[in-house]
PDB file of C-alpha atoms in Angstrom:
ATOM      1  CA  LYS O  18      25.314  28.179  21.375  1.00  0.00           C
ATOM      2  CA  GLN O  19      25.840  24.436  21.264  1.00  0.00           C
ATOM      3  CA  GLU O  20      28.719  23.335  19.038  1.00  0.00           C
ATOM      4  CA  VAL O  21      29.562  19.741  18.198  1.00  0.00           C
ATOM      5  CA  THR O  22      32.972  18.721  16.901  1.00  0.00           C
ATOM      6  CA  GLN O  23      34.091  15.397  15.496  1.00  0.00           C
ATOM      7  CA  ILE O  24      37.727  14.472  15.145  1.00  0.00           C
ATOM      8  CA  PRO O  25      39.202  13.167  12.949  1.00  0.00           C
ATOM      9  CA  ALA O  26      37.327  14.294   9.845  1.00  0.00           C
ATOM     10  CA  ALA O  27      38.480  11.154   8.037  1.00  0.00           C
ATOM     11  CA  LEU O  28      39.940   7.860   9.146  1.00  0.00           C
ATOM     12  CA  SER O  29      41.247   4.885   7.160  1.00  0.00           C
ATOM     13  CA  VAL O  30      42.086   1.596   8.859  1.00  0.00           C
ATOM     14  CA  PRO O  31      42.649  -2.026   7.793  1.00  0.00           C
ATOM     15  CA  GLU O  32      39.896  -4.559   8.233  1.00  0.00           C
ATOM     16  CA  GLY O  33      39.685  -6.229  11.611  1.00  0.00           C
ATOM     17  CA  GLU O  34      40.967  -3.324  13.695  1.00  0.00           C
ATOM     18  CA  ASN O  35      39.101  -1.911  16.643  1.00  0.00           C
ATOM     19  CA  LEU O  36      38.620   1.841  16.395  1.00  0.00           C
ATOM     20  CA  VAL O  37      37.267   4.842  18.272  1.00  0.00           C
ATOM     21  CA  LEU O  38      35.465   7.867  16.858  1.00  0.00           C
ATOM     22  CA  ASN O  39      35.333  11.021  18.945  1.00  0.00           C
ATOM     23  CA  CYS O  40      32.645  13.618  19.485  1.00  0.00           C
ATOM     24  CA  SER O  41      32.821  16.692  21.721  1.00  0.00           C
ATOM     25  CA  PHE O  42      30.179  19.271  22.575  1.00  0.00           C
ATOM     26  CA  THR O  43      30.416  22.643  24.257  1.00  0.00           C
ATOM     27  CA  ASP O  44      27.244  22.734  26.374  1.00  0.00           C
ATOM     28  CA  SER O  45      26.757  19.869  28.833  1.00  0.00           C
ATOM     29  CA  ALA O  46      23.043  20.654  29.263  1.00  0.00           C
ATOM     30  CA  ILE O  47      21.985  18.088  26.693  1.00  0.00           C
ATOM     31  CA  TYR O  48      18.952  15.831  26.763  1.00  0.00           C
ATOM     32  CA  ASN O  49      20.596  12.906  25.011  1.00  0.00           C
ATOM     33  CA  LEU O  50      23.157  12.062  22.321  1.00  0.00           C
ATOM     34  CA  GLN O  51      22.606  10.028  19.191  1.00  0.00           C
ATOM     35  CA  TRP O  52      25.096   8.416  16.805  1.00  0.00           C
ATOM     36  CA  PHE O  53      24.182   7.995  13.139  1.00  0.00           C
ATOM     37  CA  ARG O  54      25.650   6.356  10.094  1.00  0.00           C
ATOM     38  CA  GLN O  55      25.343   7.902   6.629  1.00  0.00           C
ATOM     39  CA  ASP O  56      26.238   6.136   3.395  1.00  0.00           C
ATOM     40  CA  PRO O  57      27.097   8.315   0.366  1.00  0.00           C
ATOM     41  CA  GLY O  58      24.020  10.066  -1.027  1.00  0.00           C
ATOM     42  CA  LYS O  59      21.746   8.436   1.529  1.00  0.00           C
ATOM     43  CA  GLY O  60      19.839   9.456   4.615  1.00  0.00           C
ATOM     44  CA  LEU O  61      20.879   8.869   8.218  1.00  0.00           C
ATOM     45  CA  THR O  62      20.585   5.544  10.006  1.00  0.00           C
ATOM     46  CA  SER O  63      20.336   5.692  13.787  1.00  0.00           C
ATOM     47  CA  LEU O  64      22.951   3.532  15.517  1.00  0.00           C
ATOM     48  CA  LEU O  65      22.721   4.298  19.223  1.00  0.00           C
ATOM     49  CA  LEU O  66      20.907   6.691  21.537  1.00  0.00           C
ATOM     50  CA  ILE O  67      22.400   7.547  24.928  1.00  0.00           C
ATOM     51  CA  GLN O  68      20.180   9.307  27.447  1.00  0.00           C
ATOM     52  CA  SER O  69      21.842  12.071  29.460  1.00  0.00           C
ATOM     53  CA  SER O  70      21.563   9.919  32.594  1.00  0.00           C
ATOM     54  CA  GLN O  71      23.375   7.006  30.965  1.00  0.00           C
ATOM     55  CA  ARG O  72      27.084   6.397  30.554  1.00  0.00           C
ATOM     56  CA  GLU O  73      27.052   4.003  27.616  1.00  0.00           C
ATOM     57  CA  GLN O  74      25.000   1.960  25.171  1.00  0.00           C
ATOM     58  CA  THR O  75      25.894  -1.155  23.204  1.00  0.00           C
ATOM     59  CA  SER O  76      24.558  -2.667  20.013  1.00  0.00           C
ATOM     60  CA  GLY O  77      26.405  -5.581  18.486  1.00  0.00           C
ATOM     61  CA  ARG O  78      29.958  -4.486  17.652  1.00  0.00           C
ATOM     62  CA  LEU O  79      29.192  -0.877  18.553  1.00  0.00           C
ATOM     63  CA  ASN O  80      29.607   0.743  21.945  1.00  0.00           C
ATOM     64  CA  ALA O  81      28.958   4.410  22.614  1.00  0.00           C
ATOM     65  CA  SER O  82      29.932   6.237  25.785  1.00  0.00           C
ATOM     66  CA  LEU O  83      28.884   9.602  27.144  1.00  0.00           C
ATOM     67  CA  ASP O  84      30.692  11.858  29.618  1.00  0.00           C
ATOM     68  CA  LYS O  85      28.571  14.959  30.049  1.00  0.00           C
ATOM     69  CA  SER O  86      30.923  16.621  32.502  1.00  0.00           C
ATOM     70  CA  SER O  87      33.761  16.679  29.986  1.00  0.00           C
ATOM     71  CA  GLY O  88      31.471  17.180  26.970  1.00  0.00           C
ATOM     72  CA  ARG O  89      32.633  14.039  25.193  1.00  0.00           C
ATOM     73  CA  SER O  90      31.242  10.931  23.557  1.00  0.00           C
ATOM     74  CA  THR O  91      33.038   8.094  21.840  1.00  0.00           C
ATOM     75  CA  LEU O  92      31.838   5.442  19.415  1.00  0.00           C
ATOM     76  CA  TYR O  93      33.833   2.226  19.622  1.00  0.00           C
ATOM     77  CA  ILE O  94      33.657  -0.176  16.672  1.00  0.00           C
ATOM     78  CA  ALA O  95      35.042  -3.651  17.275  1.00  0.00           C
ATOM     79  CA  ALA O  96      36.488  -5.916  14.586  1.00  0.00           C
ATOM     80  CA  SER O  97      35.863  -3.450  11.767  1.00  0.00           C
ATOM     81  CA  GLN O  98      34.582  -4.693   8.403  1.00  0.00           C
ATOM     82  CA  PRO O  99      34.573  -3.119   4.918  1.00  0.00           C
ATOM     83  CA  GLY O 100      30.800  -2.735   5.260  1.00  0.00           C
ATOM     84  CA  ASP O 101      31.396  -0.334   8.146  1.00  0.00           C
ATOM     85  CA  SER O 102      32.765   2.222   5.667  1.00  0.00           C
ATOM     86  CA  ALA O 103      30.521   5.277   5.901  1.00  0.00           C
ATOM     87  CA  THR O 104      30.317   8.702   7.519  1.00  0.00           C
ATOM     88  CA  TYR O 105      29.517   8.616  11.219  1.00  0.00           C
ATOM     89  CA  LEU O 106      27.718  11.574  12.736  1.00  0.00           C
ATOM     90  CA  CYS O 107      27.061  12.395  16.349  1.00  0.00           C
ATOM     91  CA  ALA O 108      24.282  14.737  17.398  1.00  0.00           C
ATOM     92  CA  VAL O 109      23.167  16.135  20.738  1.00  0.00           C
ATOM     93  CA  VAL O 110      19.550  16.858  21.558  1.00  0.00           C
ATOM     94  CA  ARG O 111      19.068  20.312  22.997  1.00  0.00           C
ATOM     95  CA  ALA O 112      15.878  22.352  23.058  1.00  0.00           C
ATOM     96  CA  GLN O 113      13.892  19.731  21.156  1.00  0.00           C
ATOM     97  CA  LYS O 114      16.285  19.438  18.211  1.00  0.00           C
ATOM     98  CA  LEU O 115      19.464  17.701  17.111  1.00  0.00           C
ATOM     99  CA  VAL O 116      22.712  19.625  16.718  1.00  0.00           C
ATOM    100  CA  PHE O 117      25.145  17.697  14.525  1.00  0.00           C
ATOM    101  CA  GLY O 118      28.872  17.477  14.174  1.00  0.00           C
ATOM    102  CA  GLN O 119      30.418  17.444  10.711  1.00  0.00           C
ATOM    103  CA  GLY O 120      31.022  13.716  10.826  1.00  0.00           C
ATOM    104  CA  THR O 121      33.950  11.335  10.514  1.00  0.00           C
ATOM    105  CA  ARG O 122      34.368   9.636   7.145  1.00  0.00           C
ATOM    106  CA  LEU O 123      35.499   6.090   7.890  1.00  0.00           C
ATOM    107  CA  THR O 124      37.121   3.788   5.336  1.00  0.00           C
ATOM    108  CA  ILE O 125      37.839   0.152   6.201  1.00  0.00           C
ATOM    109  CA  ASN O 126      40.381  -1.365   3.820  1.00  0.00           C
ATOM    110  CA  PRO O 127      40.069  -5.109   3.012  1.00  0.00           C
TER     111      PRO O 127
ATOM    112  CA  ASP Z   4       7.351   0.692  11.141  1.00  0.00           C
ATOM    113  CA  THR Z   5       7.673   1.364   7.430  1.00  0.00           C
ATOM    114  CA  GLY Z   6      10.203   4.147   7.978  1.00  0.00           C
ATOM    115  CA  VAL Z   7      10.213   7.817   7.060  1.00  0.00           C
ATOM    116  CA  SER Z   8       9.397   8.281   3.388  1.00  0.00           C
ATOM    117  CA  GLN Z   9      10.448  11.284   1.304  1.00  0.00           C
ATOM    118  CA  ASN Z  10       9.467  12.292  -2.223  1.00  0.00           C
ATOM    119  CA  PRO Z  11      10.835  13.070  -4.688  1.00  0.00           C
ATOM    120  CA  ARG Z  12      14.281  11.652  -4.022  1.00  0.00           C
ATOM    121  CA  HIS Z  13      15.893  13.913  -6.589  1.00  0.00           C
ATOM    122  CA  LYS Z  14      14.793  17.196  -8.107  1.00  0.00           C
ATOM    123  CA  ILE Z  15      16.570  19.360 -10.662  1.00  0.00           C
ATOM    124  CA  THR Z  16      15.029  22.761 -11.169  1.00  0.00           C
ATOM    125  CA  LYS Z  17      15.855  26.039 -12.823  1.00  0.00           C
ATOM    126  CA  ARG Z  18      16.621  29.044 -10.698  1.00  0.00           C
ATOM    127  CA  GLY Z  19      13.484  30.955  -9.871  1.00  0.00           C
ATOM    128  CA  GLN Z  20      11.140  27.960  -9.965  1.00  0.00           C
ATOM    129  CA  ASN Z  21       9.201  26.669  -6.984  1.00  0.00           C
ATOM    130  CA  VAL Z  22       9.717  23.161  -5.609  1.00  0.00           C
ATOM    131  CA  THR Z  23       7.854  21.097  -3.026  1.00  0.00           C
ATOM    132  CA  PHE Z  24       9.063  18.109  -1.053  1.00  0.00           C
ATOM    133  CA  ARG Z  25       6.838  15.692   0.808  1.00  0.00           C
ATOM    134  CA  CYS Z  26       7.577  13.694   3.936  1.00  0.00           C
ATOM    135  CA  ASP Z  27       5.536  10.844   5.382  1.00  0.00           C
ATOM    136  CA  PRO Z  28       6.705  10.129   8.942  1.00  0.00           C
ATOM    137  CA  ILE Z  29       6.562   6.842  10.778  1.00  0.00           C
ATOM    138  CA  SER Z  30       2.956   6.290  11.774  1.00  0.00           C
ATOM    139  CA  GLU Z  31       2.065   7.516  15.265  1.00  0.00           C
ATOM    140  CA  HIS Z  32       5.162   9.706  15.456  1.00  0.00           C
ATOM    141  CA  ASN Z  33       3.850  13.074  16.512  1.00  0.00           C
ATOM    142  CA  ARG Z  34       7.107  14.976  15.988  1.00  0.00           C
ATOM    143  CA  LEU Z  35       8.385  15.778  12.535  1.00  0.00           C
ATOM    144  CA  TYR Z  36      11.610  17.622  11.669  1.00  0.00           C
ATOM    145  CA  TRP Z  37      13.173  19.115   8.547  1.00  0.00           C
ATOM    146  CA  TYR Z  38      16.944  19.437   8.163  1.00  0.00           C
ATOM    147  CA  ARG Z  39      19.195  20.586   5.337  1.00  0.00           C
ATOM    148  CA  GLN Z  40      22.571  19.077   4.536  1.00  0.00           C
ATOM    149  CA  THR Z  41      25.223  20.292   2.113  1.00  0.00           C
ATOM    150  CA  LEU Z  42      28.206  18.246   0.956  1.00  0.00           C
ATOM    151  CA  GLY Z  43      30.732  17.536   3.682  1.00  0.00           C
ATOM    152  CA  GLN Z  44      28.627  19.097   6.428  1.00  0.00           C
ATOM    153  CA  GLY Z  45      26.383  17.746   9.128  1.00  0.00           C
ATOM    154  CA  PRO Z  46      22.635  18.349   8.814  1.00  0.00           C
ATOM    155  CA  GLU Z  47      21.324  21.738   9.970  1.00  0.00           C
ATOM    156  CA  PHE Z  48      17.971  22.171  11.668  1.00  0.00           C
ATOM    157  CA  LEU Z  49      15.268  23.992   9.697  1.00  0.00           C
ATOM    158  CA  THR Z  50      11.983  23.478  11.528  1.00  0.00           C
ATOM    159  CA  TYR Z  51       9.913  21.031  13.545  1.00  0.00           C
ATOM    160  CA  PHE Z  52       6.285  20.155  14.210  1.00  0.00           C
ATOM    161  CA  GLN Z  53       4.508  18.680  17.188  1.00  0.00           C
ATOM    162  CA  ASN Z  54       1.410  17.206  15.583  1.00  0.00           C
ATOM    163  CA  GLU Z  55       0.143  19.938  13.241  1.00  0.00           C
ATOM    164  CA  ALA Z  56       1.745  22.836  15.134  1.00  0.00           C
ATOM    165  CA  GLN Z  57       4.986  24.285  13.808  1.00  0.00           C
ATOM    166  CA  LEU Z  58       6.859  24.980  17.033  1.00  0.00           C
ATOM    167  CA  GLU Z  59      10.199  26.326  15.873  1.00  0.00           C
ATOM    168  CA  LYS Z  60      11.806  27.701  12.736  1.00  0.00           C
ATOM    169  CA  SER Z  61      15.512  28.239  12.213  1.00  0.00           C
ATOM    170  CA  ARG Z  62      16.892  31.537  10.978  1.00  0.00           C
ATOM    171  CA  LEU Z  63      18.104  29.461   8.023  1.00  0.00           C
ATOM    172  CA  LEU Z  64      14.479  29.247   6.910  1.00  0.00           C
ATOM    173  CA  SER Z  65      14.063  32.410   4.861  1.00  0.00           C
ATOM    174  CA  ASP Z  66      10.705  33.803   3.752  1.00  0.00           C
ATOM    175  CA  ARG Z  67      11.000  31.731   0.580  1.00  0.00           C
ATOM    176  CA  PHE Z  68      10.669  28.554   2.605  1.00  0.00           C
ATOM    177  CA  SER Z  69       7.401  27.309   4.037  1.00  0.00           C
ATOM    178  CA  ALA Z  70       6.561  24.059   5.773  1.00  0.00           C
ATOM    179  CA  GLU Z  71       3.188  22.630   6.640  1.00  0.00           C
ATOM    180  CA  ARG Z  72       1.859  19.565   8.369  1.00  0.00           C
ATOM    181  CA  PRO Z  73      -1.905  19.520   7.878  1.00  0.00           C
ATOM    182  CA  LYS Z  74      -3.764  17.179  10.212  1.00  0.00           C
ATOM    183  CA  GLY Z  75      -0.509  16.214  11.880  1.00  0.00           C
ATOM    184  CA  SER Z  76       0.336  13.501   9.370  1.00  0.00           C
ATOM    185  CA  PHE Z  77       2.521  14.114   6.301  1.00  0.00           C
ATOM    186  CA  SER Z  78       4.468  17.335   5.836  1.00  0.00           C
ATOM    187  CA  THR Z  79       5.477  19.453   2.861  1.00  0.00           C
ATOM    188  CA  LEU Z  80       8.430  21.786   2.491  1.00  0.00           C
ATOM    189  CA  GLU Z  81       8.065  24.351  -0.287  1.00  0.00           C
ATOM    190  CA  ILE Z  82      10.847  26.543  -1.597  1.00  0.00           C
ATOM    191  CA  GLN Z  83       9.750  29.498  -3.693  1.00  0.00           C
ATOM    192  CA  ARG Z  84      11.931  31.322  -6.235  1.00  0.00           C
ATOM    193  CA  THR Z  85      14.760  28.838  -5.826  1.00  0.00           C
ATOM    194  CA  GLU Z  86      18.362  30.040  -5.793  1.00  0.00           C
ATOM    195  CA  GLN Z  87      21.570  28.110  -6.485  1.00  0.00           C
ATOM    196  CA  GLY Z  88      22.398  28.306  -2.787  1.00  0.00           C
ATOM    197  CA  ASP Z  89      19.328  26.200  -2.064  1.00  0.00           C
ATOM    198  CA  SER Z  90      21.017  23.177  -3.641  1.00  0.00           C
ATOM    199  CA  ALA Z  91      21.304  20.631  -0.853  1.00  0.00           C
ATOM    200  CA  MET Z  92      19.776  17.473   0.535  1.00  0.00           C
ATOM    201  CA  TYR Z  93      16.600  18.062   2.511  1.00  0.00           C
ATOM    202  CA  LEU Z  94      16.112  15.508   5.238  1.00  0.00           C
ATOM    203  CA  CYS Z  95      12.931  14.720   7.098  1.00  0.00           C
ATOM    204  CA  ALA Z  96      12.860  12.951  10.451  1.00  0.00           C
ATOM    205  CA  SER Z  97      10.243  11.870  12.950  1.00  0.00           C
ATOM    206  CA  SER Z  98      10.017  10.697  16.548  1.00  0.00           C
ATOM    207  CA  ARG Z  99       7.517   9.852  19.257  1.00  0.00           C
ATOM    208  CA  GLY Z 100       6.561  12.171  22.086  1.00  0.00           C
ATOM    209  CA  ASN Z 101       9.372  13.616  24.101  1.00  0.00           C
ATOM    210  CA  SER Z 102      13.003  14.444  23.425  1.00  0.00           C
ATOM    211  CA  GLY Z 103      14.187  11.202  24.979  1.00  0.00           C
ATOM    212  CA  ASN Z 104      13.190   9.097  22.015  1.00  0.00           C
ATOM    213  CA  THR Z 105      15.185   8.069  18.983  1.00  0.00           C
ATOM    214  CA  ILE Z 106      14.816  10.321  15.947  1.00  0.00           C
ATOM    215  CA  TYR Z 107      14.500   8.464  12.644  1.00  0.00           C
ATOM    216  CA  PHE Z 108      15.491   9.980   9.319  1.00  0.00           C
ATOM    217  CA  GLY Z 109      14.278   9.429   5.781  1.00  0.00           C
ATOM    218  CA  GLU Z 110      16.473   8.931   2.729  1.00  0.00           C
ATOM    219  CA  GLY Z 111      16.427  12.630   1.909  1.00  0.00           C
ATOM    220  CA  SER Z 112      15.445  14.678  -1.125  1.00  0.00           C
ATOM    221  CA  TRP Z 113      18.277  16.026  -3.249  1.00  0.00           C
ATOM    222  CA  LEU Z 114      17.700  19.440  -4.771  1.00  0.00           C
ATOM    223  CA  THR Z 115      19.877  20.802  -7.559  1.00  0.00           C
ATOM    224  CA  VAL Z 116      19.168  24.349  -8.735  1.00  0.00           C
ATOM    225  CA  VAL Z 117      20.689  25.153 -12.136  1.00  0.00           C
TER     226      VAL Z 117
END
């Protein structure tokens, strides 16, 4: 059974810092991995999709990496801003569906 | 793309009542998914459709739950004889074709059973 773990569960940093969010998964036979952002009480916004054959993807200040062999992905956020405060979820695609971690609740302090 | 649309956004119902949620996927997305999310947890898979065919159902989806996608367009998720444990956010998502494509989520439908 595929399990996805995100550590830490919560993170608070001052504005302007670069930070890394971690995601690990137990079964390397994934199709792809997707990072999402979720604001309180809202749905999920897709940030980045990494295909299983890729090592990383970039969008603006966000960079996501994927290491299938070690079962890890990281989301790097550069020059963090208060507007980046949200819960970040990673999910792996296996057998046609997404399996999610519990998320990291990120707070950027002005 | 106008995005995935879900209605109603919030529903409060008494235990034992039936509720129905509707999802309109992004046009031309042939895959449609339903997930459930409780506070502090990641979303959990419930079921998914490829066009009008329901291809997989989670064990989380008890007999009180039924999902349909007539004509492969919008979908409905009905919960019969609601229980307090059904209180959660129900998320709908859609994607094109194969598993290599981005999956897009709606804003979710909050259900509170009192």
